[in-house]
Amino acid sequence: MKVTRTNPATVAPPIGSYSHAVRVETGEATWIYLSGQIANDGSGEIVGVGDLRAQTEQVFENLARILEANGAGFEHVVKIQTYFTTLDDLAGSREVRSRYLPAEPPASTAVQVAALVVPEALIEVDAVAVVGR
């Protein structure tokens, strides 16, 4: 088994001490654990302050870039967790999410929380992907 921590240059550097993704390669498959992504642009600034739909778009773009840098796509995602600080535009957030996920979506959890680590962040999403050999 081989474990590799990655921080692709296509997304903002991590805030604090974590990796954007951890790849676990076994003889059968590569498991990719993606850390929670908020709506940071490439320079680390929050996109769409106060706009859940805009933040959801940026979050899924960040996830797409991290997956791609690890040889995967949303079709490889088997579990996704979403944390919201507001449900005011849940329908808009779901519409954005549905454009990224395959027709048969992964296992999923969604919860509302009081706050995220960055006060302007309205959504955070983490995921697990599996790529077969």
Tab-separated table of N, CA and C in Angstrom:
chain	number	residue	atom	x	y	z
A	1	MET	N	0.850	-1.170	0.000
A	1	MET	CA	0.000	0.000	0.000
A	1	MET	C	0.899	1.238	0.000
A	2	LYS	N	0.505	2.211	-0.818
A	2	LYS	CA	1.258	3.458	-0.916
A	2	LYS	C	0.312	4.618	-0.578
A	3	VAL	N	0.754	5.535	0.293
A	3	VAL	CA	-0.040	6.695	0.681
A	3	VAL	C	0.693	7.958	0.218
A	4	THR	N	-0.037	8.814	-0.526
A	4	THR	CA	0.530	10.058	-1.051
A	4	THR	C	-0.394	11.206	-0.709
A	5	ARG	N	0.157	12.266	-0.165
A	5	ARG	CA	-0.622	13.468	0.130
A	5	ARG	C	-0.391	14.475	-0.986
A	6	THR	N	-1.490	15.096	-1.475
A	6	THR	CA	-1.355	16.012	-2.609
A	6	THR	C	-2.046	17.344	-2.332
A	7	ASN	N	-1.448	18.389	-2.875
A	7	ASN	CA	-2.006	19.737	-2.865
A	7	ASN	C	-1.818	20.312	-4.263
A	8	PRO	N	-2.755	20.036	-5.166
A	8	PRO	CA	-2.598	20.477	-6.551
A	8	PRO	C	-2.446	21.999	-6.666
A	9	ALA	N	-1.636	22.429	-7.597
A	9	ALA	CA	-1.419	23.862	-7.837
A	9	ALA	C	-2.642	24.527	-8.462
A	10	THR	N	-3.630	23.737	-8.876
A	10	THR	CA	-4.830	24.271	-9.535
A	10	THR	C	-5.870	24.798	-8.548
A	11	VAL	N	-5.611	24.633	-7.238
A	11	VAL	CA	-6.483	25.184	-6.201
A	11	VAL	C	-5.630	25.964	-5.210
A	12	ALA	N	-6.275	26.788	-4.399
A	12	ALA	CA	-5.547	27.578	-3.405
A	12	ALA	C	-4.825	26.640	-2.435
A	13	PRO	N	-3.671	27.058	-1.950
A	13	PRO	CA	-2.976	26.234	-0.957
A	13	PRO	C	-3.858	26.035	0.280
A	14	PRO	N	-3.686	24.916	0.967
A	14	PRO	CA	-4.478	24.672	2.174
A	14	PRO	C	-4.259	25.763	3.221
A	15	ILE	N	-5.342	26.060	3.938
A	15	ILE	CA	-5.263	26.986	5.067
A	15	ILE	C	-5.015	26.121	6.298
A	16	GLY	N	-3.832	26.175	6.834
A	16	GLY	CA	-3.536	25.346	8.001
A	16	GLY	C	-2.816	24.071	7.615
A	17	SER	N	-2.904	23.095	8.478
A	17	SER	CA	-2.102	21.892	8.343
A	17	SER	C	-2.968	20.699	7.912
A	18	TYR	N	-3.154	20.580	6.612
A	18	TYR	CA	-3.861	19.436	6.032
A	18	TYR	C	-3.478	19.347	4.559
A	19	SER	N	-3.839	18.242	3.931
A	19	SER	CA	-3.635	18.055	2.499
A	19	SER	C	-4.989	18.093	1.812
A	20	HIS	N	-5.035	18.632	0.585
A	20	HIS	CA	-6.293	18.647	-0.150
A	20	HIS	C	-6.777	17.236	-0.460
A	21	ALA	N	-5.835	16.322	-0.682
A	21	ALA	CA	-6.217	14.942	-0.965
A	21	ALA	C	-5.151	13.989	-0.441
A	22	VAL	N	-5.610	12.816	-0.086
A	22	VAL	CA	-4.705	11.726	0.284
A	22	VAL	C	-5.078	10.542	-0.595
A	23	ARG	N	-4.080	10.058	-1.353
A	23	ARG	CA	-4.263	8.895	-2.229
A	23	ARG	C	-3.745	7.666	-1.504
A	24	VAL	N	-4.563	6.618	-1.492
A	24	VAL	CA	-4.150	5.345	-0.914
A	24	VAL	C	-4.225	4.322	-2.048
A	25	GLU	N	-3.053	3.876	-2.493
A	25	GLU	CA	-2.970	2.936	-3.606
A	25	GLU	C	-2.768	1.522	-3.074
A	26	THR	N	-3.677	0.644	-3.484
A	26	THR	CA	-3.566	-0.766	-3.126
A	26	THR	C	-3.427	-1.553	-4.431
A	27	GLY	N	-3.312	-2.842	-4.340
A	27	GLY	CA	-3.220	-3.658	-5.547
A	27	GLY	C	-4.493	-3.636	-6.379
A	28	GLU	N	-5.618	-3.374	-5.746
A	28	GLU	CA	-6.909	-3.420	-6.414
A	28	GLU	C	-7.398	-2.064	-6.915
A	29	ALA	N	-7.116	-1.007	-6.156
A	29	ALA	CA	-7.698	0.301	-6.477
A	29	ALA	C	-6.905	1.415	-5.816
A	30	THR	N	-7.201	2.620	-6.252
A	30	THR	CA	-6.681	3.815	-5.607
A	30	THR	C	-7.853	4.534	-4.960
A	31	TRP	N	-7.766	4.731	-3.666
A	31	TRP	CA	-8.760	5.472	-2.901
A	31	TRP	C	-8.252	6.901	-2.765
A	32	ILE	N	-9.117	7.868	-3.012
A	32	ILE	CA	-8.739	9.276	-2.918
A	32	ILE	C	-9.684	9.949	-1.931
A	33	TYR	N	-9.115	10.436	-0.850
A	33	TYR	CA	-9.883	11.124	0.194
A	33	TYR	C	-9.659	12.621	0.018
A	34	LEU	N	-10.733	13.344	-0.290
A	34	LEU	CA	-10.643	14.783	-0.514
A	34	LEU	C	-11.066	15.530	0.734
A	35	SER	N	-10.221	16.433	1.179
A	35	SER	CA	-10.556	17.276	2.326
A	35	SER	C	-11.695	18.210	1.975
A	36	GLY	N	-12.374	18.690	2.995
A	36	GLY	CA	-13.464	19.630	2.798
A	36	GLY	C	-13.012	20.840	2.012
A	37	GLN	N	-13.795	21.188	1.003
A	37	GLN	CA	-13.492	22.341	0.154
A	37	GLN	C	-14.538	23.424	0.389
A	38	ILE	N	-14.048	24.647	0.572
A	38	ILE	CA	-14.934	25.802	0.637
A	38	ILE	C	-14.744	26.590	-0.652
A	39	ALA	N	-15.443	27.687	-0.798
A	39	ALA	CA	-15.473	28.427	-2.068
A	39	ALA	C	-14.284	29.363	-2.238
A	40	ASN	N	-13.075	28.841	-2.046
A	40	ASN	CA	-11.865	29.630	-2.284
A	40	ASN	C	-11.528	29.641	-3.766
A	41	ASP	N	-11.157	30.825	-4.267
A	41	ASP	CA	-10.617	30.877	-5.621
A	41	ASP	C	-9.134	30.532	-5.556
A	42	GLY	N	-8.439	30.625	-6.667
A	42	GLY	CA	-7.031	30.254	-6.727
A	42	GLY	C	-6.121	31.040	-5.802
A	43	SER	N	-6.550	32.239	-5.410
A	43	SER	CA	-5.729	33.057	-4.509
A	43	SER	C	-6.158	32.904	-3.056
A	44	GLY	N	-7.155	32.060	-2.802
A	44	GLY	CA	-7.590	31.828	-1.432
A	44	GLY	C	-8.726	32.715	-0.962
A	45	GLU	N	-9.255	33.558	-1.845
A	45	GLU	CA	-10.363	34.441	-1.483
A	45	GLU	C	-11.694	33.719	-1.666
A	46	ILE	N	-12.644	33.992	-0.772
A	46	ILE	CA	-13.979	33.390	-0.883
A	46	ILE	C	-14.727	34.011	-2.060
A	47	VAL	N	-15.296	33.157	-2.884
A	47	VAL	CA	-16.113	33.560	-4.036
A	47	VAL	C	-17.572	33.592	-3.595
A	48	GLY	N	-18.342	34.553	-4.083
A	48	GLY	CA	-19.786	34.565	-3.863
A	48	GLY	C	-20.216	34.754	-2.423
A	49	VAL	N	-19.621	35.702	-1.735
A	49	VAL	CA	-20.006	35.957	-0.345
A	49	VAL	C	-21.518	36.197	-0.292
A	50	GLY	N	-22.205	35.432	0.553
A	50	GLY	CA	-23.650	35.558	0.699
A	50	GLY	C	-24.472	34.843	-0.359
A	51	ASP	N	-23.835	34.130	-1.294
A	51	ASP	CA	-24.520	33.503	-2.431
A	51	ASP	C	-24.209	32.001	-2.443
A	52	LEU	N	-25.131	31.199	-1.918
A	52	LEU	CA	-24.901	29.755	-1.810
A	52	LEU	C	-24.680	29.105	-3.163
A	53	ARG	N	-25.432	29.497	-4.181
A	53	ARG	CA	-25.271	28.904	-5.515
A	53	ARG	C	-23.860	29.169	-6.057
A	54	ALA	N	-23.406	30.402	-5.969
A	54	ALA	CA	-22.061	30.750	-6.463
A	54	ALA	C	-20.984	30.009	-5.682
A	55	GLN	N	-21.172	29.891	-4.385
A	55	GLN	CA	-20.189	29.166	-3.585
A	55	GLN	C	-20.193	27.681	-3.921
A	56	THR	N	-21.362	27.117	-4.157
A	56	THR	CA	-21.442	25.706	-4.536
A	56	THR	C	-20.693	25.467	-5.840
A	57	GLU	N	-20.852	26.367	-6.794
A	57	GLU	CA	-20.141	26.249	-8.082
A	57	GLU	C	-18.630	26.226	-7.854
A	58	GLN	N	-18.101	27.140	-7.043
A	58	GLN	CA	-16.661	27.195	-6.782
A	58	GLN	C	-16.191	25.945	-6.050
A	59	VAL	N	-16.965	25.486	-5.079
A	59	VAL	CA	-16.603	24.279	-4.333
A	59	VAL	C	-16.480	23.090	-5.281
A	60	PHE	N	-17.456	22.912	-6.164
A	60	PHE	CA	-17.406	21.769	-7.078
A	60	PHE	C	-16.312	21.924	-8.124
A	61	GLU	N	-15.981	23.134	-8.516
A	61	GLU	CA	-14.828	23.348	-9.394
A	61	GLU	C	-13.544	22.934	-8.680
A	62	ASN	N	-13.419	23.311	-7.410
A	62	ASN	CA	-12.238	22.923	-6.636
A	62	ASN	C	-12.145	21.402	-6.524
A	63	LEU	N	-13.268	20.764	-6.211
A	63	LEU	CA	-13.274	19.296	-6.132
A	63	LEU	C	-12.874	18.678	-7.470
A	64	ALA	N	-13.404	19.216	-8.571
A	64	ALA	CA	-13.077	18.698	-9.905
A	64	ALA	C	-11.576	18.796	-10.173
A	65	ARG	N	-10.978	19.903	-9.803
A	65	ARG	CA	-9.539	20.099	-10.038
A	65	ARG	C	-8.706	19.129	-9.208
A	66	ILE	N	-9.111	18.904	-7.975
A	66	ILE	CA	-8.371	17.975	-7.116
A	66	ILE	C	-8.535	16.545	-7.621
A	67	LEU	N	-9.749	16.178	-8.000
A	67	LEU	CA	-9.960	14.845	-8.577
A	67	LEU	C	-9.099	14.662	-9.826
A	68	GLU	N	-9.148	15.634	-10.726
A	68	GLU	CA	-8.376	15.531	-11.972
A	68	GLU	C	-6.884	15.380	-11.698
A	69	ALA	N	-6.370	16.150	-10.750
A	69	ALA	CA	-4.943	16.070	-10.414
A	69	ALA	C	-4.569	14.703	-9.854
A	70	ASN	N	-5.567	13.948	-9.420
A	70	ASN	CA	-5.328	12.623	-8.864
A	70	ASN	C	-5.818	11.504	-9.777
A	71	GLY	N	-6.042	11.839	-11.055
A	71	GLY	CA	-6.422	10.826	-12.032
A	71	GLY	C	-7.846	10.318	-11.889
A	72	ALA	N	-8.737	11.172	-11.397
A	72	ALA	CA	-10.127	10.753	-11.175
A	72	ALA	C	-11.087	11.836	-11.637
A	73	GLY	N	-12.369	11.514	-11.580
A	73	GLY	CA	-13.436	12.457	-11.893
A	73	GLY	C	-14.612	12.170	-10.981
A	74	PHE	N	-15.682	12.929	-11.151
A	74	PHE	CA	-16.849	12.730	-10.298
A	74	PHE	C	-17.475	11.344	-10.473
A	75	GLU	N	-17.243	10.697	-11.603
A	75	GLU	CA	-17.770	9.348	-11.794
A	75	GLU	C	-17.119	8.345	-10.842
A	76	HIS	N	-15.986	8.726	-10.241
A	76	HIS	CA	-15.287	7.853	-9.294
A	76	HIS	C	-15.672	8.117	-7.836
A	77	VAL	N	-16.440	9.173	-7.593
A	77	VAL	CA	-16.817	9.532	-6.225
A	77	VAL	C	-17.847	8.535	-5.707
A	78	VAL	N	-17.545	7.938	-4.544
A	78	VAL	CA	-18.447	6.958	-3.949
A	78	VAL	C	-19.169	7.499	-2.718
A	79	LYS	N	-18.654	8.590	-2.132
A	79	LYS	CA	-19.269	9.188	-0.947
A	79	LYS	C	-18.972	10.667	-0.948
A	80	ILE	N	-19.992	11.465	-0.640
A	80	ILE	CA	-19.831	12.913	-0.601
A	80	ILE	C	-20.577	13.447	0.621
A	81	GLN	N	-19.953	14.369	1.335
A	81	GLN	CA	-20.555	14.975	2.515
A	81	GLN	C	-20.613	16.482	2.304
A	82	THR	N	-21.765	17.071	2.598
A	82	THR	CA	-21.953	18.506	2.399
A	82	THR	C	-22.399	19.137	3.707
A	83	TYR	N	-21.756	20.244	4.049
A	83	TYR	CA	-22.057	20.986	5.267
A	83	TYR	C	-22.517	22.380	4.851
A	84	PHE	N	-23.710	22.771	5.274
A	84	PHE	CA	-24.291	24.072	4.943
A	84	PHE	C	-24.426	24.914	6.206
A	85	THR	N	-24.203	26.219	6.075
A	85	THR	CA	-24.545	27.120	7.180
A	85	THR	C	-25.906	27.748	6.949
A	86	THR	N	-26.427	27.632	5.741
A	86	THR	CA	-27.752	28.132	5.406
A	86	THR	C	-28.394	27.195	4.399
A	87	LEU	N	-29.714	27.100	4.457
A	87	LEU	CA	-30.450	26.301	3.483
A	87	LEU	C	-31.326	27.205	2.619
A	88	ASP	N	-31.031	28.509	2.637
A	88	ASP	CA	-31.861	29.492	1.935
A	88	ASP	C	-31.970	29.248	0.439
A	89	ASP	N	-30.924	28.738	-0.214
A	89	ASP	CA	-30.997	28.430	-1.643
A	89	ASP	C	-30.553	26.988	-1.870
A	90	LEU	N	-31.119	26.091	-1.082
A	90	LEU	CA	-30.768	24.680	-1.208
A	90	LEU	C	-31.059	24.160	-2.611
A	91	ALA	N	-32.171	24.583	-3.202
A	91	ALA	CA	-32.515	24.146	-4.559
A	91	ALA	C	-31.436	24.576	-5.551
A	92	GLY	N	-30.935	25.781	-5.437
A	92	GLY	CA	-29.874	26.261	-6.323
A	92	GLY	C	-28.594	25.478	-6.140
A	93	SER	N	-28.258	25.175	-4.899
A	93	SER	CA	-27.068	24.387	-4.610
A	93	SER	C	-27.206	22.979	-5.191
A	94	ARG	N	-28.376	22.385	-5.046
A	94	ARG	CA	-28.607	21.041	-5.595
A	94	ARG	C	-28.533	21.041	-7.115
A	95	GLU	N	-29.004	22.107	-7.744
A	95	GLU	CA	-28.936	22.204	-9.210
A	95	GLU	C	-27.479	22.206	-9.660
A	96	VAL	N	-26.654	22.989	-8.996
A	96	VAL	CA	-25.222	23.023	-9.336
A	96	VAL	C	-24.612	21.643	-9.120
A	97	ARG	N	-24.863	21.051	-7.974
A	97	ARG	CA	-24.323	19.728	-7.637
A	97	ARG	C	-24.690	18.696	-8.693
A	98	SER	N	-25.926	18.736	-9.166
A	98	SER	CA	-26.387	17.740	-10.141
A	98	SER	C	-25.670	17.856	-11.479
A	99	ARG	N	-25.134	19.024	-11.806
A	99	ARG	CA	-24.372	19.174	-13.054
A	99	ARG	C	-23.011	18.493	-12.975
A	100	TYR	N	-22.510	18.282	-11.797
A	100	TYR	CA	-21.194	17.669	-11.622
A	100	TYR	C	-21.266	16.171	-11.361
A	101	LEU	N	-22.266	15.728	-10.630
A	101	LEU	CA	-22.343	14.315	-10.261
A	101	LEU	C	-22.980	13.494	-11.374
A	102	PRO	N	-22.609	12.218	-11.472
A	102	PRO	CA	-23.190	11.364	-12.514
A	102	PRO	C	-24.676	11.110	-12.264
A	103	ALA	N	-25.338	10.558	-13.262
A	103	ALA	CA	-26.778	10.268	-13.174
A	103	ALA	C	-27.089	9.376	-11.981
A	104	GLU	N	-26.203	8.446	-11.682
A	104	GLU	CA	-26.343	7.616	-10.492
A	104	GLU	C	-25.375	8.170	-9.449
A	105	PRO	N	-25.877	9.070	-8.586
A	105	PRO	CA	-24.986	9.777	-7.660
A	105	PRO	C	-24.427	8.869	-6.562
A	106	PRO	N	-23.371	9.334	-5.899
A	106	PRO	CA	-22.760	8.558	-4.828
A	106	PRO	C	-23.600	8.595	-3.555
A	107	ALA	N	-23.188	7.808	-2.577
A	107	ALA	CA	-23.772	7.922	-1.236
A	107	ALA	C	-23.517	9.349	-0.767
A	108	SER	N	-24.453	9.894	0.012
A	108	SER	CA	-24.382	11.321	0.307
A	108	SER	C	-24.912	11.634	1.695
A	109	THR	N	-24.303	12.639	2.311
A	109	THR	CA	-24.769	13.181	3.577
A	109	THR	C	-24.804	14.687	3.441
A	110	ALA	N	-25.847	15.315	3.979
A	110	ALA	CA	-25.932	16.776	4.018
A	110	ALA	C	-26.419	17.181	5.399
A	111	VAL	N	-25.721	18.144	5.996
A	111	VAL	CA	-26.103	18.625	7.315
A	111	VAL	C	-25.996	20.141	7.356
A	112	GLN	N	-26.798	20.741	8.204
A	112	GLN	CA	-26.673	22.172	8.448
A	112	GLN	C	-25.882	22.346	9.735
A	113	VAL	N	-24.904	23.251	9.689
A	113	VAL	CA	-24.047	23.530	10.840
A	113	VAL	C	-24.144	25.013	11.187
A	114	ALA	N	-23.722	25.375	12.382
A	114	ALA	CA	-23.792	26.770	12.823
A	114	ALA	C	-22.782	27.645	12.093
A	115	ALA	N	-21.596	27.100	11.808
A	115	ALA	CA	-20.553	27.898	11.154
A	115	ALA	C	-19.493	26.967	10.584
A	116	LEU	N	-18.716	27.520	9.649
A	116	LEU	CA	-17.549	26.824	9.104
A	116	LEU	C	-16.301	27.597	9.516
A	117	VAL	N	-15.143	27.057	9.213
A	117	VAL	CA	-13.889	27.649	9.685
A	117	VAL	C	-13.672	29.076	9.159
A	118	VAL	N	-14.168	29.367	7.969
A	118	VAL	CA	-14.105	30.723	7.406
A	118	VAL	C	-15.521	31.302	7.496
A	119	PRO	N	-15.711	32.403	8.218
A	119	PRO	CA	-17.060	32.914	8.471
A	119	PRO	C	-17.908	33.176	7.225
A	120	GLU	N	-17.304	33.565	6.109
A	120	GLU	CA	-18.058	33.854	4.876
A	120	GLU	C	-18.472	32.595	4.119
A	121	ALA	N	-17.910	31.457	4.482
A	121	ALA	CA	-18.209	30.201	3.791
A	121	ALA	C	-19.603	29.720	4.172
A	122	LEU	N	-20.416	29.428	3.161
A	122	LEU	CA	-21.775	28.928	3.366
A	122	LEU	C	-21.876	27.428	3.165
A	123	ILE	N	-20.852	26.830	2.534
A	123	ILE	CA	-20.878	25.411	2.185
A	123	ILE	C	-19.456	24.856	2.231
A	124	GLU	N	-19.349	23.605	2.660
A	124	GLU	CA	-18.096	22.857	2.596
A	124	GLU	C	-18.448	21.442	2.175
A	125	VAL	N	-17.639	20.881	1.272
A	125	VAL	CA	-17.908	19.540	0.750
A	125	VAL	C	-16.621	18.721	0.781
A	126	ASP	N	-16.709	17.508	1.303
A	126	ASP	CA	-15.594	16.569	1.191
A	126	ASP	C	-16.094	15.306	0.513
A	127	ALA	N	-15.171	14.486	0.050
A	127	ALA	CA	-15.584	13.332	-0.748
A	127	ALA	C	-14.542	12.210	-0.684
A	128	VAL	N	-14.981	11.029	-1.097
A	128	VAL	CA	-14.106	9.867	-1.249
A	128	VAL	C	-14.340	9.334	-2.661
A	129	ALA	N	-13.253	9.078	-3.372
A	129	ALA	CA	-13.329	8.518	-4.719
A	129	ALA	C	-12.514	7.227	-4.775
A	130	VAL	N	-12.906	6.335	-5.674
A	130	VAL	CA	-12.185	5.073	-5.864
A	130	VAL	C	-11.974	4.866	-7.356
A	131	VAL	N	-10.711	4.654	-7.731
A	131	VAL	CA	-10.367	4.387	-9.132
A	131	VAL	C	-9.804	2.973	-9.178
A	132	GLY	N	-10.456	2.097	-9.950
A	132	GLY	CA	-9.990	0.719	-10.075
A	132	GLY	C	-8.737	0.618	-10.924
A	133	ARG	N	-8.021	-0.449	-10.750
A	133	ARG	CA	-6.804	-0.676	-11.547
A	133	ARG	C	-7.140	-1.462	-12.782
